[in-house]
CSV table of N, CA and C in Angstrom, one decimal:
chain,number,residue,atom,x,y,z
A,21,UNK,N,45.9,89.2,171.1
A,21,UNK,CA,45.0,89.4,170.0
A,21,UNK,C,45.8,89.3,168.7
A,22,UNK,N,45.2,88.6,167.8
A,22,UNK,CA,45.8,88.4,166.5
A,22,UNK,C,45.8,89.7,165.6
A,23,UNK,N,46.8,89.7,164.8
A,23,UNK,CA,46.9,90.8,163.8
A,23,UNK,C,45.8,90.7,162.8
A,24,UNK,N,45.2,91.7,162.2
A,24,UNK,CA,44.1,91.6,161.2
A,24,UNK,C,44.7,90.9,160.0
A,25,UNK,N,43.8,90.2,159.3
A,25,UNK,CA,44.2,89.4,158.1
A,25,UNK,C,43.4,90.1,157.0
A,26,UNK,N,44.1,90.6,156.0
A,26,UNK,CA,43.5,91.2,154.8
A,26,UNK,C,43.6,90.2,153.6
A,27,UNK,N,42.5,90.0,153.0
A,27,UNK,CA,42.4,88.9,151.9
A,27,UNK,C,41.9,89.6,150.6
A,28,UNK,N,42.7,89.3,149.6
A,28,UNK,CA,42.3,89.7,148.2
A,28,UNK,C,41.7,88.4,147.6
A,29,UNK,N,40.4,88.3,147.4
A,29,UNK,CA,39.8,87.0,146.9
A,29,UNK,C,40.4,86.5,145.6
A,30,UNK,N,41.0,87.3,144.8
A,30,UNK,CA,41.6,86.9,143.6
A,30,UNK,C,42.9,86.1,143.9
A,31,UNK,N,43.5,86.3,145.0
A,31,UNK,CA,44.8,85.7,145.4
A,31,UNK,C,44.7,85.1,146.8
A,32,UNK,N,43.6,84.6,147.2
A,32,UNK,CA,43.4,84.2,148.6
A,32,UNK,C,44.1,82.9,148.8
A,33,UNK,N,44.8,82.8,150.0
A,33,UNK,CA,45.5,81.6,150.5
A,33,UNK,C,44.5,81.0,151.5
A,34,UNK,N,43.7,80.1,151.0
A,34,UNK,CA,42.6,79.5,151.8
A,34,UNK,C,43.2,78.7,153.0
A,35,UNK,N,44.3,78.1,152.9
A,35,UNK,CA,44.9,77.4,154.0
A,35,UNK,C,45.3,78.4,155.1
A,36,UNK,N,45.8,79.6,154.7
A,36,UNK,CA,46.2,80.6,155.7
A,36,UNK,C,44.9,81.1,156.4
A,37,UNK,N,43.9,81.3,155.6
A,37,UNK,CA,42.6,81.7,156.2
A,37,UNK,C,42.1,80.7,157.2
A,38,UNK,N,42.1,79.5,156.8
A,38,UNK,CA,41.6,78.4,157.7
A,38,UNK,C,42.5,78.4,159.0
A,39,UNK,N,43.8,78.5,158.8
A,39,UNK,CA,44.7,78.5,160.0
A,39,UNK,C,44.4,79.7,160.9
A,40,UNK,N,44.1,80.9,160.3
A,40,UNK,CA,43.8,82.1,161.1
A,40,UNK,C,42.6,81.9,161.9
A,41,UNK,N,41.5,81.3,161.3
A,41,UNK,CA,40.3,81.0,162.0
A,41,UNK,C,40.4,80.0,163.1
A,42,UNK,N,41.2,78.9,162.8
A,42,UNK,CA,41.5,77.9,163.8
A,42,UNK,C,42.2,78.5,165.0
A,43,UNK,N,43.3,79.3,164.7
A,43,UNK,CA,44.0,79.9,165.8
A,43,UNK,C,43.1,80.8,166.6
A,44,UNK,N,42.3,81.6,166.0
A,44,UNK,CA,41.4,82.5,166.7
A,44,UNK,C,40.4,81.7,167.6
A,45,UNK,N,39.9,80.6,167.0
A,45,UNK,CA,38.9,79.8,167.8
A,45,UNK,C,39.6,79.2,169.0
A,46,UNK,N,40.8,78.7,168.8
A,46,UNK,CA,41.5,78.1,170.0
A,46,UNK,C,41.8,79.1,171.0
A,47,UNK,N,42.1,80.4,170.6
A,47,UNK,CA,42.4,81.4,171.6
A,47,UNK,C,41.1,82.0,172.2
A,48,UNK,N,39.9,81.6,171.7
A,48,UNK,CA,38.7,82.1,172.2
A,48,UNK,C,38.4,83.5,171.7
A,49,UNK,N,39.0,83.9,170.6
A,49,UNK,CA,38.8,85.2,170.0
A,49,UNK,C,37.5,85.2,169.1
A,50,UNK,N,37.0,86.4,169.0
A,50,UNK,CA,35.9,86.6,168.1
A,50,UNK,C,36.5,87.2,166.8
A,51,UNK,N,36.0,86.6,165.7
A,51,UNK,CA,36.5,87.0,164.3
A,51,UNK,C,35.4,87.9,163.7
A,52,UNK,N,35.8,89.1,163.3
A,52,UNK,CA,34.9,89.9,162.5
A,52,UNK,C,35.3,90.0,161.1
A,53,UNK,N,34.3,89.8,160.2
A,53,UNK,CA,34.6,89.8,158.7
A,53,UNK,C,33.9,91.1,158.2
A,54,UNK,N,34.7,91.8,157.4
A,54,UNK,CA,34.1,92.9,156.7
A,54,UNK,C,34.6,92.9,155.2
A,55,UNK,N,33.8,93.5,154.4
A,55,UNK,CA,34.2,93.5,153.0
A,55,UNK,C,34.1,94.9,152.4
A,56,UNK,N,35.1,95.3,151.6
A,56,UNK,CA,35.0,96.6,150.9
A,56,UNK,C,35.8,96.5,149.6
A,57,UNK,N,35.5,97.3,148.7
A,57,UNK,CA,36.1,97.4,147.5
A,57,UNK,C,37.3,98.4,147.6
A,58,UNK,N,38.5,97.9,147.3
A,58,UNK,CA,39.6,98.9,147.3
A,58,UNK,C,39.5,99.8,146.1
A,59,UNK,N,39.7,101.1,146.4
A,59,UNK,CA,39.5,102.1,145.3
A,59,UNK,C,40.7,103.0,145.3
A,60,UNK,N,40.8,103.7,144.2
A,60,UNK,CA,41.7,104.8,144.0
A,60,UNK,C,41.0,106.1,143.6
A,61,UNK,N,41.5,107.2,144.0
A,61,UNK,CA,41.0,108.5,143.5
A,61,UNK,C,41.5,108.6,142.1
A,62,UNK,N,40.8,109.5,141.3
A,62,UNK,CA,41.4,109.8,140.0
A,62,UNK,C,42.8,110.3,140.0
A,63,UNK,N,43.1,111.1,141.1
A,63,UNK,CA,44.5,111.6,141.2
A,63,UNK,C,45.5,110.5,141.4
A,64,UNK,N,45.1,109.5,142.3
A,64,UNK,CA,46.0,108.4,142.5
A,64,UNK,C,46.2,107.5,141.3
A,65,UNK,N,45.1,107.3,140.6
A,65,UNK,CA,45.2,106.5,139.3
A,65,UNK,C,46.1,107.3,138.3
A,66,UNK,N,45.9,108.6,138.2
A,66,UNK,CA,46.7,109.4,137.3
A,66,UNK,C,48.2,109.3,137.6
A,67,UNK,N,48.5,109.4,138.9
A,67,UNK,CA,49.9,109.3,139.3
A,67,UNK,C,50.5,108.0,139.0
A,68,UNK,N,49.8,106.9,139.2
A,68,UNK,CA,50.3,105.6,138.9
A,68,UNK,C,50.5,105.3,137.4
A,69,UNK,N,49.7,106.0,136.6
A,69,UNK,CA,49.8,105.8,135.2
A,69,UNK,C,50.7,106.9,134.5
A,70,UNK,N,51.1,107.9,135.2
A,70,UNK,CA,51.9,108.9,134.7
A,70,UNK,C,51.1,109.8,133.8
A,71,UNK,N,49.8,110.0,134.1
A,71,UNK,CA,48.9,110.9,133.4
A,71,UNK,C,48.5,112.0,134.3
A,72,UNK,N,47.8,113.0,133.7
A,72,UNK,CA,47.2,114.0,134.5
A,72,UNK,C,45.9,113.6,135.0
A,73,UNK,N,45.4,114.2,136.1
A,73,UNK,CA,44.1,113.9,136.7
A,73,UNK,C,43.0,114.2,135.7
A,74,UNK,N,43.2,115.3,135.0
A,74,UNK,CA,42.2,115.7,134.0
A,74,UNK,C,42.1,114.7,132.9
A,75,UNK,N,43.2,114.0,132.5
A,75,UNK,CA,43.1,113.0,131.5
A,75,UNK,C,42.3,111.8,132.0
A,76,UNK,N,42.5,111.4,133.3
A,76,UNK,CA,41.7,110.4,133.9
A,76,UNK,C,40.3,110.8,133.9
A,77,UNK,N,40.0,112.0,134.3
A,77,UNK,CA,38.6,112.5,134.4
A,77,UNK,C,37.9,112.4,133.0
A,78,UNK,N,38.7,112.7,131.9
A,78,UNK,CA,38.1,112.6,130.6
A,78,UNK,C,37.8,111.2,130.2
A,79,UNK,N,38.7,110.3,130.6
A,79,UNK,CA,38.5,108.8,130.3
A,79,UNK,C,37.3,108.3,131.1
A,80,UNK,N,37.1,108.8,132.3
A,80,UNK,CA,35.9,108.4,133.1
A,80,UNK,C,34.7,108.9,132.4
A,81,UNK,N,34.7,110.2,132.0
A,81,UNK,CA,33.5,110.8,131.3
A,81,UNK,C,33.2,110.0,130.0
A,82,UNK,N,34.3,109.6,129.3
A,82,UNK,CA,34.1,108.9,128.0
A,82,UNK,C,33.6,107.4,128.3
A,83,UNK,N,33.6,107.0,129.5
A,83,UNK,CA,33.2,105.6,129.8
A,83,UNK,C,34.3,104.6,129.7
A,84,UNK,N,35.6,105.0,129.5
A,84,UNK,CA,36.7,104.1,129.3
A,84,UNK,C,37.1,103.5,130.7
A,85,UNK,N,36.8,104.3,131.8
A,85,UNK,CA,37.2,103.8,133.1
A,85,UNK,C,35.8,103.9,133.9
A,86,UNK,N,35.5,102.7,134.5
A,86,UNK,CA,34.2,102.7,135.3
A,86,UNK,C,34.5,103.0,136.7
A,87,UNK,N,33.7,103.8,137.3
A,87,UNK,CA,33.9,104.2,138.7
A,87,UNK,C,32.7,104.0,139.6
A,88,UNK,N,33.0,104.1,140.8
A,88,UNK,CA,31.9,104.1,141.9
A,88,UNK,C,31.8,105.6,142.4
A,89,UNK,N,30.6,106.1,142.5
A,89,UNK,CA,30.4,107.4,143.0
A,89,UNK,C,30.3,107.3,144.6
A,90,UNK,N,31.1,108.1,145.2
A,90,UNK,CA,31.1,108.3,146.7
A,90,UNK,C,30.7,109.7,146.9
A,91,UNK,N,29.4,110.0,147.2
A,91,UNK,CA,29.0,111.3,147.2
A,91,UNK,C,29.1,111.9,145.8
A,92,UNK,N,29.8,113.0,145.7
A,92,UNK,CA,30.0,113.6,144.3
A,92,UNK,C,31.3,113.2,143.7
A,93,UNK,N,32.1,112.3,144.4
A,93,UNK,CA,33.4,112.0,144.0
A,93,UNK,C,33.5,110.6,143.3
A,94,UNK,N,34.3,110.5,142.3
A,94,UNK,CA,34.6,109.2,141.6
A,94,UNK,C,35.6,108.5,142.3
A,95,UNK,N,35.4,107.2,142.5
A,95,UNK,CA,36.4,106.2,143.0
A,95,UNK,C,36.6,105.1,142.0
A,96,UNK,N,37.8,104.7,141.7
A,96,UNK,CA,38.1,103.7,140.7
A,96,UNK,C,38.4,102.4,141.5
A,97,UNK,N,37.6,101.4,141.3
A,97,UNK,CA,38.0,100.1,141.9
A,97,UNK,C,39.4,99.6,141.4
A,98,UNK,N,40.2,99.1,142.3
A,98,UNK,CA,41.5,98.6,141.9
A,98,UNK,C,41.5,97.7,140.7
A,99,UNK,N,40.5,96.8,140.7
A,99,UNK,CA,40.4,95.8,139.6
A,99,UNK,C,40.1,96.6,138.3
A,100,UNK,N,39.3,97.6,138.4
A,100,UNK,CA,39.0,98.4,137.2
A,100,UNK,C,40.3,99.1,136.7
A,101,UNK,N,41.0,99.7,137.7
A,101,UNK,CA,42.3,100.3,137.3
A,101,UNK,C,43.2,99.3,136.7
A,102,UNK,N,43.3,98.1,137.2
A,102,UNK,CA,44.2,97.1,136.6
A,102,UNK,C,43.7,96.8,135.2
A,103,UNK,N,42.4,96.6,135.0
A,103,UNK,CA,41.9,96.3,133.6
A,103,UNK,C,42.3,97.5,132.7
A,104,UNK,N,42.0,98.7,133.1
A,104,UNK,CA,42.4,99.8,132.2
A,104,UNK,C,43.9,99.9,131.9
A,105,UNK,N,44.7,99.7,133.0
A,105,UNK,CA,46.1,99.7,132.8
A,105,UNK,C,46.6,98.6,131.8
A,106,UNK,N,46.0,97.4,131.9
A,106,UNK,CA,46.4,96.3,131.0
A,106,UNK,C,45.9,96.6,129.6
A,107,UNK,N,44.8,97.2,129.4
A,107,UNK,CA,44.3,97.6,128.1
A,107,UNK,C,45.2,98.7,127.5
A,108,UNK,N,45.5,99.7,128.3
A,108,UNK,CA,46.4,100.8,127.9
A,108,UNK,C,47.7,100.3,127.4
A,109,UNK,N,48.3,99.4,128.2
A,109,UNK,CA,49.6,98.8,127.9
A,109,UNK,C,49.5,98.0,126.6
A,110,UNK,N,48.5,97.2,126.4
A,110,UNK,CA,48.3,96.4,125.2
A,110,UNK,C,48.2,97.3,124.0
A,111,UNK,N,47.4,98.3,124.1
A,111,UNK,CA,47.3,99.3,123.0
A,111,UNK,C,48.6,99.9,122.6
A,112,UNK,N,49.4,100.2,123.7
A,112,UNK,CA,50.7,100.8,123.4
A,112,UNK,C,51.7,99.8,122.7
A,113,UNK,N,51.6,98.6,123.2
A,113,UNK,CA,52.5,97.6,122.5
A,113,UNK,C,52.1,97.4,121.1
A,114,UNK,N,50.8,97.3,120.8
A,114,UNK,CA,50.2,97.1,119.5
A,114,UNK,C,50.7,98.3,118.6
A,115,UNK,N,50.5,99.5,119.1
A,115,UNK,CA,50.9,100.7,118.3
A,115,UNK,C,52.4,100.7,118.0
A,116,UNK,N,53.2,100.4,119.0
A,116,UNK,CA,54.6,100.3,118.8
A,116,UNK,C,55.0,99.3,117.8
A,117,UNK,N,54.4,98.1,117.9
A,117,UNK,CA,54.6,97.0,117.0
A,117,UNK,C,54.3,97.4,115.6
A,118,UNK,N,53.2,98.0,115.4
A,118,UNK,CA,52.8,98.5,114.1
A,118,UNK,C,53.8,99.5,113.5
A,119,UNK,N,54.2,100.4,114.3
A,119,UNK,CA,55.2,101.4,113.9
A,119,UNK,C,56.5,100.7,113.5
A,120,UNK,N,57.0,99.8,114.3
A,120,UNK,CA,58.2,99.0,114.0
A,120,UNK,C,58.1,98.3,112.7
A,121,UNK,N,57.0,97.6,112.5
A,121,UNK,CA,56.7,96.9,111.3
A,121,UNK,C,56.7,97.8,110.1
A,122,UNK,N,56.1,98.9,110.2
A,122,UNK,CA,56.1,99.9,109.1
A,122,UNK,C,57.5,100.4,108.8
A,123,UNK,N,58.3,100.6,109.9
A,123,UNK,CA,59.7,101.1,109.7
A,123,UNK,C,60.5,100.0,109.0
A,124,UNK,N,60.3,98.8,109.4
A,124,UNK,CA,61.1,97.7,108.8
A,124,UNK,C,60.7,97.3,107.4
A,125,UNK,N,59.4,97.3,107.1
A,125,UNK,CA,58.9,96.7,105.9
A,125,UNK,C,58.2,97.8,105.0
A,126,UNK,N,58.2,99.0,105.5
A,126,UNK,CA,57.5,100.0,104.7
A,126,UNK,C,56.0,100.0,105.0
A,127,UNK,N,55.4,101.1,104.5
A,127,UNK,CA,53.9,101.2,104.8
A,127,UNK,C,53.2,100.3,103.9
């Protein structure tokens, strides 16, 4: 039996997928396909960002981070986490850049 193959569509290696399916067909195996959105809990996102869970919860409430509700719990899709992380880092670079410019050239 073949090992499961996990595919991120954003970085899919279609040749590897084709080979996996060809190998499975030649071995007479049945291939099952499932799809799910990878998510993080607010606590996991907070840990990765070096923030508190309550800060992430406030950002969710403010609409800065979009979530999926699972029951009464928020889950942050990994792509949304990456978007938020990139935005946060860009804002920090911009703020630091502005501060350095002010220090060098005055207000």
